[in-house]
Coordinates of C-alpha atoms and ligand atoms in Angstrom, one line a residue:
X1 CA -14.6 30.9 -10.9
X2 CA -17.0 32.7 -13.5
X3 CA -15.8 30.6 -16.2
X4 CA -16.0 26.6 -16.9
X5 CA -18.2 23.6 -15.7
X6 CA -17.5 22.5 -12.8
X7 CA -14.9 20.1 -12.2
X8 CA -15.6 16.9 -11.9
X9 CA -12.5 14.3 -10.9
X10 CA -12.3 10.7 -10.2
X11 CA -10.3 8.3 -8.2
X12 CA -11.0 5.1 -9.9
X13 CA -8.3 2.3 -7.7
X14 CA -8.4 -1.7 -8.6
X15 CA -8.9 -3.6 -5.1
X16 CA -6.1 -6.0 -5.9
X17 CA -3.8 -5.7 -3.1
X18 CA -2.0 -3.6 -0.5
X19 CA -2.6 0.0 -1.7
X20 CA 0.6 1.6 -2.3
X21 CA 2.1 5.2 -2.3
X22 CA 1.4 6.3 -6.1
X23 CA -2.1 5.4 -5.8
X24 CA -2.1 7.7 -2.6
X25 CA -0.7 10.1 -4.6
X26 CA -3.2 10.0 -7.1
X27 CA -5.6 10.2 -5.1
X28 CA -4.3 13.0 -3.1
X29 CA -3.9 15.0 -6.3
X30 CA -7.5 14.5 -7.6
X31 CA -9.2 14.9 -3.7
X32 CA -7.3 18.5 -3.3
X33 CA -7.9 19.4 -7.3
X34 CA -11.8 18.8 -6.4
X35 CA -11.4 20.4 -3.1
X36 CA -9.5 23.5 -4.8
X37 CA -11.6 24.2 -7.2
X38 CA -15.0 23.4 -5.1
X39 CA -15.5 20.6 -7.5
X40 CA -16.7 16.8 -7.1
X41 CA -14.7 14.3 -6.6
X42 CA -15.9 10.6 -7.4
X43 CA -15.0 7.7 -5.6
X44 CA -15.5 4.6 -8.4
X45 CA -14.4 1.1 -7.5
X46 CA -12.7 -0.6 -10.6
X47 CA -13.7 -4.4 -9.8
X48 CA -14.1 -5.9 -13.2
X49 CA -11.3 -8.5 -12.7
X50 CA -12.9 -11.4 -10.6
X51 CA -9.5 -13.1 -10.7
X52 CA -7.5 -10.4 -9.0
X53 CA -10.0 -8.3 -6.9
X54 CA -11.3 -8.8 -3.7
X55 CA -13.4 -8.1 -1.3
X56 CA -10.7 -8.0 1.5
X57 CA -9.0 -5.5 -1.0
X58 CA -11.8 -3.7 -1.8
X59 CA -12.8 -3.2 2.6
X60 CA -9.1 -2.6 2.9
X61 CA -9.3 0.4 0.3
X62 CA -11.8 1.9 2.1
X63 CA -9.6 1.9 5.2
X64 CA -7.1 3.3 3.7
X65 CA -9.2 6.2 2.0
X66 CA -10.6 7.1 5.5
X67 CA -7.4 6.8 7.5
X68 CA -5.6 9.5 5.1
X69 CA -8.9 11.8 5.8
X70 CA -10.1 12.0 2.0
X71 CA -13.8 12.7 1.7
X72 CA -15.5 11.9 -1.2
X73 CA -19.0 13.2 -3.1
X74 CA -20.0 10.2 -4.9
X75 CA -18.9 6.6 -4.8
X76 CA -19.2 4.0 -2.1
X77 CA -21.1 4.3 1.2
X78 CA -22.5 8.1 0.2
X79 CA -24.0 7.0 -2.8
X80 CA -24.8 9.4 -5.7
X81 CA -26.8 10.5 -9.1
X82 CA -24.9 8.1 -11.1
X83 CA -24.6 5.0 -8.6
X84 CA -23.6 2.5 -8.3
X85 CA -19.8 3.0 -8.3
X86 CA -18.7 -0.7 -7.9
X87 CA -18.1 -1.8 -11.6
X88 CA -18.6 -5.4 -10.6
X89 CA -22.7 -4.2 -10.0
X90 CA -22.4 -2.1 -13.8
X91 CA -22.3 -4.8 -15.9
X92 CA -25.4 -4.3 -18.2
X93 CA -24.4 -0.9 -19.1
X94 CA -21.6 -2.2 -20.3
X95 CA -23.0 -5.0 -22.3
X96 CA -25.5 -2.5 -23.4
X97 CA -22.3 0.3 -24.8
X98 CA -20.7 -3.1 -26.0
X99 CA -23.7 -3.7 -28.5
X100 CA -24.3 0.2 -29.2
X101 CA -20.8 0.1 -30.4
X102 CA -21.1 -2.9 -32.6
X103 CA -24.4 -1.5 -34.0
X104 CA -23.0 1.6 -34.7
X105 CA -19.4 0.1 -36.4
X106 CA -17.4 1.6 -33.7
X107 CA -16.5 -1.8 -33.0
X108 CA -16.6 -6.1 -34.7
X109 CA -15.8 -9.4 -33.3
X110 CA -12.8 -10.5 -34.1
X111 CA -12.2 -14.2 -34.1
X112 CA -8.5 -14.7 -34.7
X113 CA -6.9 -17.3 -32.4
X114 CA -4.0 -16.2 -29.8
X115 CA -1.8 -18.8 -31.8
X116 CA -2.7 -16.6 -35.4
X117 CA -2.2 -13.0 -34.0
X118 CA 1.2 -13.8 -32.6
X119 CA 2.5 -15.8 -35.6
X120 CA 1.1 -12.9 -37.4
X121 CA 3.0 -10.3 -35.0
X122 CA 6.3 -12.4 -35.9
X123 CA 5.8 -12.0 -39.1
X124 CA 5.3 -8.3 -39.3
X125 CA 8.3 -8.0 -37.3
X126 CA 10.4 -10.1 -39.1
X127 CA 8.9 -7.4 -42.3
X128 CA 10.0 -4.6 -40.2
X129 CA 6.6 -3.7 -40.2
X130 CA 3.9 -2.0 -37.2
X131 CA 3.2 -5.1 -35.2
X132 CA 0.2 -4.0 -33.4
X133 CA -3.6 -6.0 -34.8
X134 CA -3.3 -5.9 -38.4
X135 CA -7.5 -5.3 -39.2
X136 CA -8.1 -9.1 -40.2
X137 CA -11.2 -9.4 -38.7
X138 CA -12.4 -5.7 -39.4
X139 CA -15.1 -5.9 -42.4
X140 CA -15.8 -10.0 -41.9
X141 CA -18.5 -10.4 -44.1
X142 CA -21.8 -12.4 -42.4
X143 CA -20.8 -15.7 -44.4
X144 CA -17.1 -15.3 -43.0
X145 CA -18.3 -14.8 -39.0
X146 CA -21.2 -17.8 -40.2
X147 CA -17.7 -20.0 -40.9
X148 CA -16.1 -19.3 -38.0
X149 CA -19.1 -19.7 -35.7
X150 CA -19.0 -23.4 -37.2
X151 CA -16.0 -24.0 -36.7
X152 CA -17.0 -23.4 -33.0
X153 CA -14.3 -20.2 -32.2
X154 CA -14.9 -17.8 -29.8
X155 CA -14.4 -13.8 -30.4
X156 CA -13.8 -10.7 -28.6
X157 CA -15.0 -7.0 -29.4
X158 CA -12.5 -5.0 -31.1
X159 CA -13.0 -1.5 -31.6
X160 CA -11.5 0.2 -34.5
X161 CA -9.3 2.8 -34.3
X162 CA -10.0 6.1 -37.3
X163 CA -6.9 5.7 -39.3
X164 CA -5.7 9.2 -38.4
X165 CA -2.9 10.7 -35.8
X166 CA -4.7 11.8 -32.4
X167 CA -3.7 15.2 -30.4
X168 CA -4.2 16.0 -27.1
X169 CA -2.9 18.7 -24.8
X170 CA -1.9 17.0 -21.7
X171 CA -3.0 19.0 -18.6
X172 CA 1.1 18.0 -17.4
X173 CA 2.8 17.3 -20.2
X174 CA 1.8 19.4 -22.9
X175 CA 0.9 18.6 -26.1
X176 CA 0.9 15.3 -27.2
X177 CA 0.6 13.5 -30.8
X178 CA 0.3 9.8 -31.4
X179 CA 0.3 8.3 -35.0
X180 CA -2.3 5.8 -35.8
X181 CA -0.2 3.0 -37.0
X182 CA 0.5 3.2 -33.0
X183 CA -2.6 2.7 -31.8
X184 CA -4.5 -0.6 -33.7
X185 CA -7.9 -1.6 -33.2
X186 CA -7.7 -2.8 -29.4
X187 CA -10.3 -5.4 -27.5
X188 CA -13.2 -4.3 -25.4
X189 CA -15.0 -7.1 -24.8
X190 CA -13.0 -11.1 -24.0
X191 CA -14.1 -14.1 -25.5
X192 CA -16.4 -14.7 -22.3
X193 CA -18.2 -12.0 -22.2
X194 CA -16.0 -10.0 -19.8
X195 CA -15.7 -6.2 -20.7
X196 CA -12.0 -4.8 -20.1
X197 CA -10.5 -1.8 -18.4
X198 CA -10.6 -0.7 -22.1
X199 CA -14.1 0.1 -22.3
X200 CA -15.2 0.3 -18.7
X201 CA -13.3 2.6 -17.3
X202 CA -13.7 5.7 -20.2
X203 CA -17.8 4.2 -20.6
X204 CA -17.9 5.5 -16.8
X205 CA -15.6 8.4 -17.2
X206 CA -18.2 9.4 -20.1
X207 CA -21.2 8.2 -18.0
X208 CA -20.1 10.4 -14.9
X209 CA -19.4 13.3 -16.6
X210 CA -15.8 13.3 -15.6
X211 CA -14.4 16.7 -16.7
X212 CA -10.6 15.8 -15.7
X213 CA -8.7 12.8 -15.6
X214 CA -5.6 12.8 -13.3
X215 CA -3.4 9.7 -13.3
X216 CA -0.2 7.8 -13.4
X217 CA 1.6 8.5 -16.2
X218 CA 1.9 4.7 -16.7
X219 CA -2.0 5.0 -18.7
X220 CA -0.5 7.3 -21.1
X221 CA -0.4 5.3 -23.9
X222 CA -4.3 4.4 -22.9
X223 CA -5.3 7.7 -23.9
X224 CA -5.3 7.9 -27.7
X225 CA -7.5 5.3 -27.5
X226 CA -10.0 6.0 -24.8
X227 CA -10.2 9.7 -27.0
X228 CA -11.1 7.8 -29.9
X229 CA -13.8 5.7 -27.8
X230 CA -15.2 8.9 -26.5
X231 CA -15.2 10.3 -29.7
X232 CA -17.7 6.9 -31.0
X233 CA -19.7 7.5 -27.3
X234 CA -20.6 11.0 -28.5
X235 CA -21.9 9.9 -31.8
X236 CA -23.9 7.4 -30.1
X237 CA -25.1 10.3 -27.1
X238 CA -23.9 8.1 -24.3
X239 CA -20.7 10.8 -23.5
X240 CA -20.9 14.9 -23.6
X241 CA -17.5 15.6 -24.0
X242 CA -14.4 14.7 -23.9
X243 CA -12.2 14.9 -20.7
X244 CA -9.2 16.9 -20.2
X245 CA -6.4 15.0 -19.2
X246 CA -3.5 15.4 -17.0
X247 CA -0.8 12.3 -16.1
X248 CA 1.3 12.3 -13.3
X249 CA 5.2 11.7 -13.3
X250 CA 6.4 8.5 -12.4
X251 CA 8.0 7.9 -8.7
X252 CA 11.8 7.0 -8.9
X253 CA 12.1 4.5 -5.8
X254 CA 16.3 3.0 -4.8
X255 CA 18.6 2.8 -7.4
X256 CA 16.3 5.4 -9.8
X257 CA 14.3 2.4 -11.1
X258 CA 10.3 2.8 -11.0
X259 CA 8.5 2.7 -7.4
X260 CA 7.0 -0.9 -8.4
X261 CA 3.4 -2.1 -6.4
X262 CA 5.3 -4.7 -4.8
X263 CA 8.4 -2.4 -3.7
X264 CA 8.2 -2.8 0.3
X265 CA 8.6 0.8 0.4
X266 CA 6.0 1.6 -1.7
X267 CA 3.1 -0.3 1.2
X268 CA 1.2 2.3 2.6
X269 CA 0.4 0.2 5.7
X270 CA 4.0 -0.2 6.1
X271 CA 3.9 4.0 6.7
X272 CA 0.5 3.3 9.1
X273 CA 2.6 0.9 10.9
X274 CA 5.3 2.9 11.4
X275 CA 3.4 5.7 12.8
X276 CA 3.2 8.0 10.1
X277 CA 0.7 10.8 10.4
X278 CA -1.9 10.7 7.6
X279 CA -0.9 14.8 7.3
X280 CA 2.7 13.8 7.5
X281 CA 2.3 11.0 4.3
X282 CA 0.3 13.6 2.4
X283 CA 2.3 16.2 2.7
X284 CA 5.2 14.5 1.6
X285 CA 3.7 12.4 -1.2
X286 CA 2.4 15.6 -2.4
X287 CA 5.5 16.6 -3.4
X288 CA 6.5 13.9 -5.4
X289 CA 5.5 16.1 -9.0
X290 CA 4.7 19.2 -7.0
X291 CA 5.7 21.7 -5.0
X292 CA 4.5 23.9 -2.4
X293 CA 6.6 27.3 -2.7
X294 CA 10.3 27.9 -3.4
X295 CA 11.6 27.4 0.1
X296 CA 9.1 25.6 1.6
X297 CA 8.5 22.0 2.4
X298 CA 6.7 21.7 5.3
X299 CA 2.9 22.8 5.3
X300 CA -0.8 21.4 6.9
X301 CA -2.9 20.0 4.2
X302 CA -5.8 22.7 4.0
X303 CA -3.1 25.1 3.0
X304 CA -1.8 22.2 0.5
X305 CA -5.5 22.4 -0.9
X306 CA -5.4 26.4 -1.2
X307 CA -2.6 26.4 -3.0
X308 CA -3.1 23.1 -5.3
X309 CA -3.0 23.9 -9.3
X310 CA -1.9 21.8 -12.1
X311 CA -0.1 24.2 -13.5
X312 CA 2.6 23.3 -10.9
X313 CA 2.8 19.6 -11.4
X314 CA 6.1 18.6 -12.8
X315 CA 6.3 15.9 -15.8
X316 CA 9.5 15.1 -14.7
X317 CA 10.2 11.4 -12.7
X318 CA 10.0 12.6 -8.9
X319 CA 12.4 10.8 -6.4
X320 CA 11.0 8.5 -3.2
X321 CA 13.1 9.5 -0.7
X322 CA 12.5 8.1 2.6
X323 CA 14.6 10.1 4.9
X324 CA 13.0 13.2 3.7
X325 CA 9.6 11.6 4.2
X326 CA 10.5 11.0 7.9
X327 CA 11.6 14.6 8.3
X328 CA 8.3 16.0 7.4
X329 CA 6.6 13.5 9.5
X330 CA 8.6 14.7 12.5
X331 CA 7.8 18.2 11.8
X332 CA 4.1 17.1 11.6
X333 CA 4.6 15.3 14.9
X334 CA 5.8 18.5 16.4
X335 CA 3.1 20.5 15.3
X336 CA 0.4 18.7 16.9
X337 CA -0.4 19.6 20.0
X338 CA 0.5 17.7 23.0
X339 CA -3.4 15.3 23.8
X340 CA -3.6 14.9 20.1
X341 CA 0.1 13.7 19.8
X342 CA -0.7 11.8 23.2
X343 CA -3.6 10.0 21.8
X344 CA -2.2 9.4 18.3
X345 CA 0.8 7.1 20.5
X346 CA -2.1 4.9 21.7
X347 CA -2.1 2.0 19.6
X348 CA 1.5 1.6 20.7
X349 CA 1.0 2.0 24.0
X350 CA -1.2 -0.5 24.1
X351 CA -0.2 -4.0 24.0
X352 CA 0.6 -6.3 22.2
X353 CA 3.2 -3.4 20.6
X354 CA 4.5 -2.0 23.9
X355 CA 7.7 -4.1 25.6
X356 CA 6.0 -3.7 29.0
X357 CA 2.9 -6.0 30.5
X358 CA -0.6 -4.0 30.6
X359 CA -1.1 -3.3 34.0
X360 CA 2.7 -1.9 34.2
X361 CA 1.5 1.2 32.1
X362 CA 1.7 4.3 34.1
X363 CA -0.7 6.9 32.7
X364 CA 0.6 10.0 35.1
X365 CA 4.3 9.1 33.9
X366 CA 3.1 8.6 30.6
X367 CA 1.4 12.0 30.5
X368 CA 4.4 13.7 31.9
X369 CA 6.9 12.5 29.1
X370 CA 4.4 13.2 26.3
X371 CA 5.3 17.0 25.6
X372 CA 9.0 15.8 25.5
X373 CA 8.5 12.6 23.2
X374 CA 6.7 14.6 20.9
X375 CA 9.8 16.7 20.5
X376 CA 12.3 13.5 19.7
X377 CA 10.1 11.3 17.5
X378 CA 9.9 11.1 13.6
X379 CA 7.4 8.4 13.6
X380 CA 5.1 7.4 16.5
X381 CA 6.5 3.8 16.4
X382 CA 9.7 4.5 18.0
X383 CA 7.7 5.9 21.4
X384 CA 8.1 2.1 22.9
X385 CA 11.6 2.3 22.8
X386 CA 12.0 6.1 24.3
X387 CA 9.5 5.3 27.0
X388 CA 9.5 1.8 28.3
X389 CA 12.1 2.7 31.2
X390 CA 9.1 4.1 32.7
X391 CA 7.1 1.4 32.7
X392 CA 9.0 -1.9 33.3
X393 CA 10.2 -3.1 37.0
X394 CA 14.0 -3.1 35.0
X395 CA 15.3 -1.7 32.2
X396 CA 16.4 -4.2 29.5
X397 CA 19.8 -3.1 28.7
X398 CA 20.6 -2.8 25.3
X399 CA 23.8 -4.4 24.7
X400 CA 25.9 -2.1 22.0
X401 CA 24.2 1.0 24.7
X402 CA 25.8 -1.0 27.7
X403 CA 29.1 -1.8 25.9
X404 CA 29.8 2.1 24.8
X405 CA 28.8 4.1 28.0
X406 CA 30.3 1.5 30.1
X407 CA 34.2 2.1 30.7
X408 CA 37.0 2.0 32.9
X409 CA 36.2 4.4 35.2
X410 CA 32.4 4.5 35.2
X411 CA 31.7 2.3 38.2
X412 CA 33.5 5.2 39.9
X413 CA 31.1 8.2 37.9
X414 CA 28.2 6.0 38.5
X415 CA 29.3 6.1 42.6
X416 CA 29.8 9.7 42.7
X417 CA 26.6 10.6 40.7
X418 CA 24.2 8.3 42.6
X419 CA 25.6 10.2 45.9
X420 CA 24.8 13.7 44.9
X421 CA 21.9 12.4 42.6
X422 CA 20.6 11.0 46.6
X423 CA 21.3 14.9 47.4
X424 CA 19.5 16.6 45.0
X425 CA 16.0 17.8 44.6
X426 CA 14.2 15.6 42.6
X427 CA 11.4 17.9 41.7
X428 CA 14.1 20.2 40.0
X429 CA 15.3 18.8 36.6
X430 CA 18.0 21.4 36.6
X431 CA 19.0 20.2 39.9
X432 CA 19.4 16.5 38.8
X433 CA 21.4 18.1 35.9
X434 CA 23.9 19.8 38.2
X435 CA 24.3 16.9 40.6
X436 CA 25.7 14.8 37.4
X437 CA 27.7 17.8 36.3
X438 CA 29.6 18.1 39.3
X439 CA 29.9 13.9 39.5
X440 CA 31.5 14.4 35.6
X441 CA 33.9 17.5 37.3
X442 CA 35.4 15.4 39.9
X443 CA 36.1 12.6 37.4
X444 CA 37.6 15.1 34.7
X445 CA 34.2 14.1 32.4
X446 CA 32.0 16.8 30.6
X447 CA 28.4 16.5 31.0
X448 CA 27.7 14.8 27.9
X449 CA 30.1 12.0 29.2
X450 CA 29.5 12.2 32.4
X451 CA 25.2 11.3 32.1
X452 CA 25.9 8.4 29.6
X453 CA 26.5 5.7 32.1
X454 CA 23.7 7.3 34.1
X455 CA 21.6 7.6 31.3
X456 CA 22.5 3.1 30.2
X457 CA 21.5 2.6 34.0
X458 CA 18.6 3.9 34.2
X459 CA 16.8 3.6 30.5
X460 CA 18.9 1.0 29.6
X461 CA 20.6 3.0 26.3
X462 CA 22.5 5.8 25.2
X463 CA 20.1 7.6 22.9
X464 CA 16.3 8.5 24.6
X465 CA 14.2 11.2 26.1
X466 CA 16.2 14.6 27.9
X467 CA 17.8 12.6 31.0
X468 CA 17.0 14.9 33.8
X469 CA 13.4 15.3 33.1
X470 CA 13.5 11.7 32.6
X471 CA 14.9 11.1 36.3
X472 CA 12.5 13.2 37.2
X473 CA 9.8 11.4 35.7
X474 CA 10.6 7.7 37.1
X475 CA 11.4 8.9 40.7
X476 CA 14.3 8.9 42.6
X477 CA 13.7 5.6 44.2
X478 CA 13.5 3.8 40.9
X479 CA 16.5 5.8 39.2
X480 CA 18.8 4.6 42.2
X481 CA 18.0 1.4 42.6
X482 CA 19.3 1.1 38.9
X483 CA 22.5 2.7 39.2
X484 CA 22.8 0.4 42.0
X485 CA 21.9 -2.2 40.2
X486 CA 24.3 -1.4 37.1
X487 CA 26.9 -1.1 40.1
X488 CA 26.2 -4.3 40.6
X489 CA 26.6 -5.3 37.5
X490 CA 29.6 -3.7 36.6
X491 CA 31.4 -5.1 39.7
X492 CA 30.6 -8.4 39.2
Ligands
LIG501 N1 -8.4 1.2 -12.4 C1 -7.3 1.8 -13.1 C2 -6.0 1.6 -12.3 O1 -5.9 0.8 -11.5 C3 -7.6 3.3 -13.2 C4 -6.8 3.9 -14.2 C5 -7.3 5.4 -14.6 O2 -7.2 6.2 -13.7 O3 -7.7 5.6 -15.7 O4 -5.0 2.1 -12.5
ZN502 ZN1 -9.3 -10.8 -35.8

């Protein structure tokens, strides 16, 4: 790129909570839009709310950023030119931009009471009339702010809004025009001292030279008046210029209503629990408000990256839709290969997940299903289930599993199979396959029907791993004492 300045993006989360899907997204979007374009990306940690941050959050956050592989140039734990990153450690530049303002008349106390702006509110309702701050306290003279400081009230910092429309060309949306009786003069600064997402998050946009900011379409109406702030910051050379900025459609979540933070779905450790693959999220979340190609879906993230422009993000609301989520995540599964899919299946393998005691886990077993679990599995999770019939003394039948492949007749299939099963060669899956076939033949079964019963007898359900490589895989000593066993059972 012979042209611009380099790009410079932020990711700029609250630790208040579980982070969730749209904040993944956002973050996504802004990683590969710095990556693309060999820009910097900067990590900033918006902790100005004592009441609703925390630490835990804030460690958790972290986690969360490193498990989904983002990397970031500035920001916590690498440090950088404009450290450091935690608002919560920036407070005296604030308090510093805060005066600036006031000095410069970009911004007044205002010392109306919560009781006197909202009966003044009602009333310019009632009047049909804008009900945002009507300017009372905008040109107090010193005698009036003496008075009140008598009377012992407390004030914010407003900052005044220029009494004309603003424009922007949104980076997504296009261009947008907001008329100033929209936007009124807006606190900065609470009655304690406390500066507000208002001014702290464009005073460190402007102080990090952020060149683009990419976010949730749900800080739209924010931007008029952060423009207007950067507007007073440039006056006062504390900003350059002002950033471009670009807001992201809003995920649609059941029912078409808004993906909220607390939507269960919407938990990205719910998707780490699962067994999602970080690649697998990603590439689905990116295409909630873009897309890859025409006819393609499915695709590794460094070719997500190659291809990321914002020219192809879509204003329009995208759709959470689960299913399709897991469908990638399968195909992701699938194209890993077979010791990274084999280690990824750890953490469940390892108790206290896994259905089977410690020192029942059978690594050569294990190792010899692997390559055909990786072809069955949408999300890692479900590997207890599809391999625990190698591990546990007995299978635990599943009762619906027992109920449908169990029938009149199958004491007798089970009989015949476990004869020729006893006759066949057990390194041979295909011979295992043929010894059930020819039990189904003499009983009038196809093979699908025919294996079911032998399939609930030895894994202890009707839906798993291929059967005959499964056979194979437990032994034959193990697989008959099981049909026997269901015998048993069946004849009792
Ligand atoms: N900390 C803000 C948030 O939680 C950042 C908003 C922005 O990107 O400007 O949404
Ligand atoms: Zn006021």
């Amino acid at each position: 790129m012979a042209n611009a300045t380099p790009v410079r993006v932020r990711f700029c989360p609250s630790p208040t909570g579980n982070p969730h899907v749209g904040l993944v997204r956002t973050a996504l979007f802004n990683w590969a839009y710095a990556r693309h374009n060999e820009g910097t990306l900067v990590f900033r940690i918006e902790d100005t709310d004592a009441a609703r941050d925390s630490e835990e959050s804030y460690e958790q956050l972290l986690d969360s950023m490193r498990w989904l592989g983002f990397d970031w140039d500035e920001g916590p734990e690498v440090g950088g030119p404009h450290a450091p990153y935690r608002q919560s450690q920036r407070m005296e530049i604030y308090k510093d931009v805060a005066a600036k303002l006031i000095d410069g008349g970009y911004a007044y106390p205002c010392y109306c009471t919560t009781e006197e702006l909202d009966a003044r509110r009602e009333a310019a309702r009632a009047a049909g009339k804008p009900s945002g701050y009507d300017g009372h306290c905008r040109d107090l003279t010193a005698e009036q702010i003496q008075a009140y400081e008598a009377e012992g009230r407390k004030h914010i910092i407003r900052f005044r809004m220029p009494d004309e429309a603003t424009t922007f060309t949104d980076l997504v949306r296009g261009e947008i025009t907001v008329q100033a009786e929209n936007v009124t003069d807006y606190g900065i600064v609470r009655a304690n001292g406390a500066p507000l997402y208002t001014l702290v998050n464009p005073v460190d946009d402007a102080l990090m030279e952020i060149t683009h900011v990419l976010r949730g379409e749900d800080l739209l109406s924010s931007t008029p008046r952060q423009i207007a702030l950067y507007k007073a910051l440039i006056e006062l050379g504390i900003a350059k210029a002002i950033p471009e900025f670009g807001h992201l459609p809003y995920v649609m979540g059941e029912g078409n209503k808004k993906l909220s933070k607390r939507d269960p779905q919407a938990s990205l450790n719910l998707y780490r629990e699962r067994g999602f693959l970080p690649e697998g999220l990603l590439n689905y979340l990116s295409l909630l408000g873009w897309s890859f190609s025409a006819d393609q879906d499915v695709f590794s993230i460094p070719d997500m990256v190659a291809k990321f422009d914002l020219a192809d993000v879509n204003a329009n609301p995208a759709r959470f839709d689960l299913k399709k989520a897991e469908a990638i995540n399968a195909d992701h599964i699938r194209m890993l290969d077979v010791k990274t899919f084999a280690e990824a299946c750890e953490p469940w393998l390892k108790a206290p997940h896994a259905n089977w005691a410690p020192e029942e886990f059978d690594e050569a077993a294990w190792q010899a299903i692997a390559p055909h679990a990786q072809t069955r599995l949408k999300v890692l999770s479900e590997i207890t289930d599809n391999v625990d019939f190698l591990f546990r003394a007995e299978p635990v039948f599943d009762e619906p599993s027992w109920t449908k492949a169990m029938k009149e007749g199958s004491d007798a299939l089970l009989r015949t199979a476990r004869a020729k099963l006893d006759a066949a060669d057990w390194t041979s899956p295909e011979s295992l396959k043929e010894a059930v076939l020819a039990a189904g033949e003499e009983h009038g079964l196809k093979l699908g029907k025919a294996q079911a019963p032998v399939r609930v007898a030895v894994t202890g359900r009707t839906i798993g791993l291929p059967l005959f490589e499964s056979l194979e895989i437990l032994g034959k000593e193990k697989a008959l004492t099981r049909i026997d066993a269901a015998l048993a059972k069946l004849t009792a």
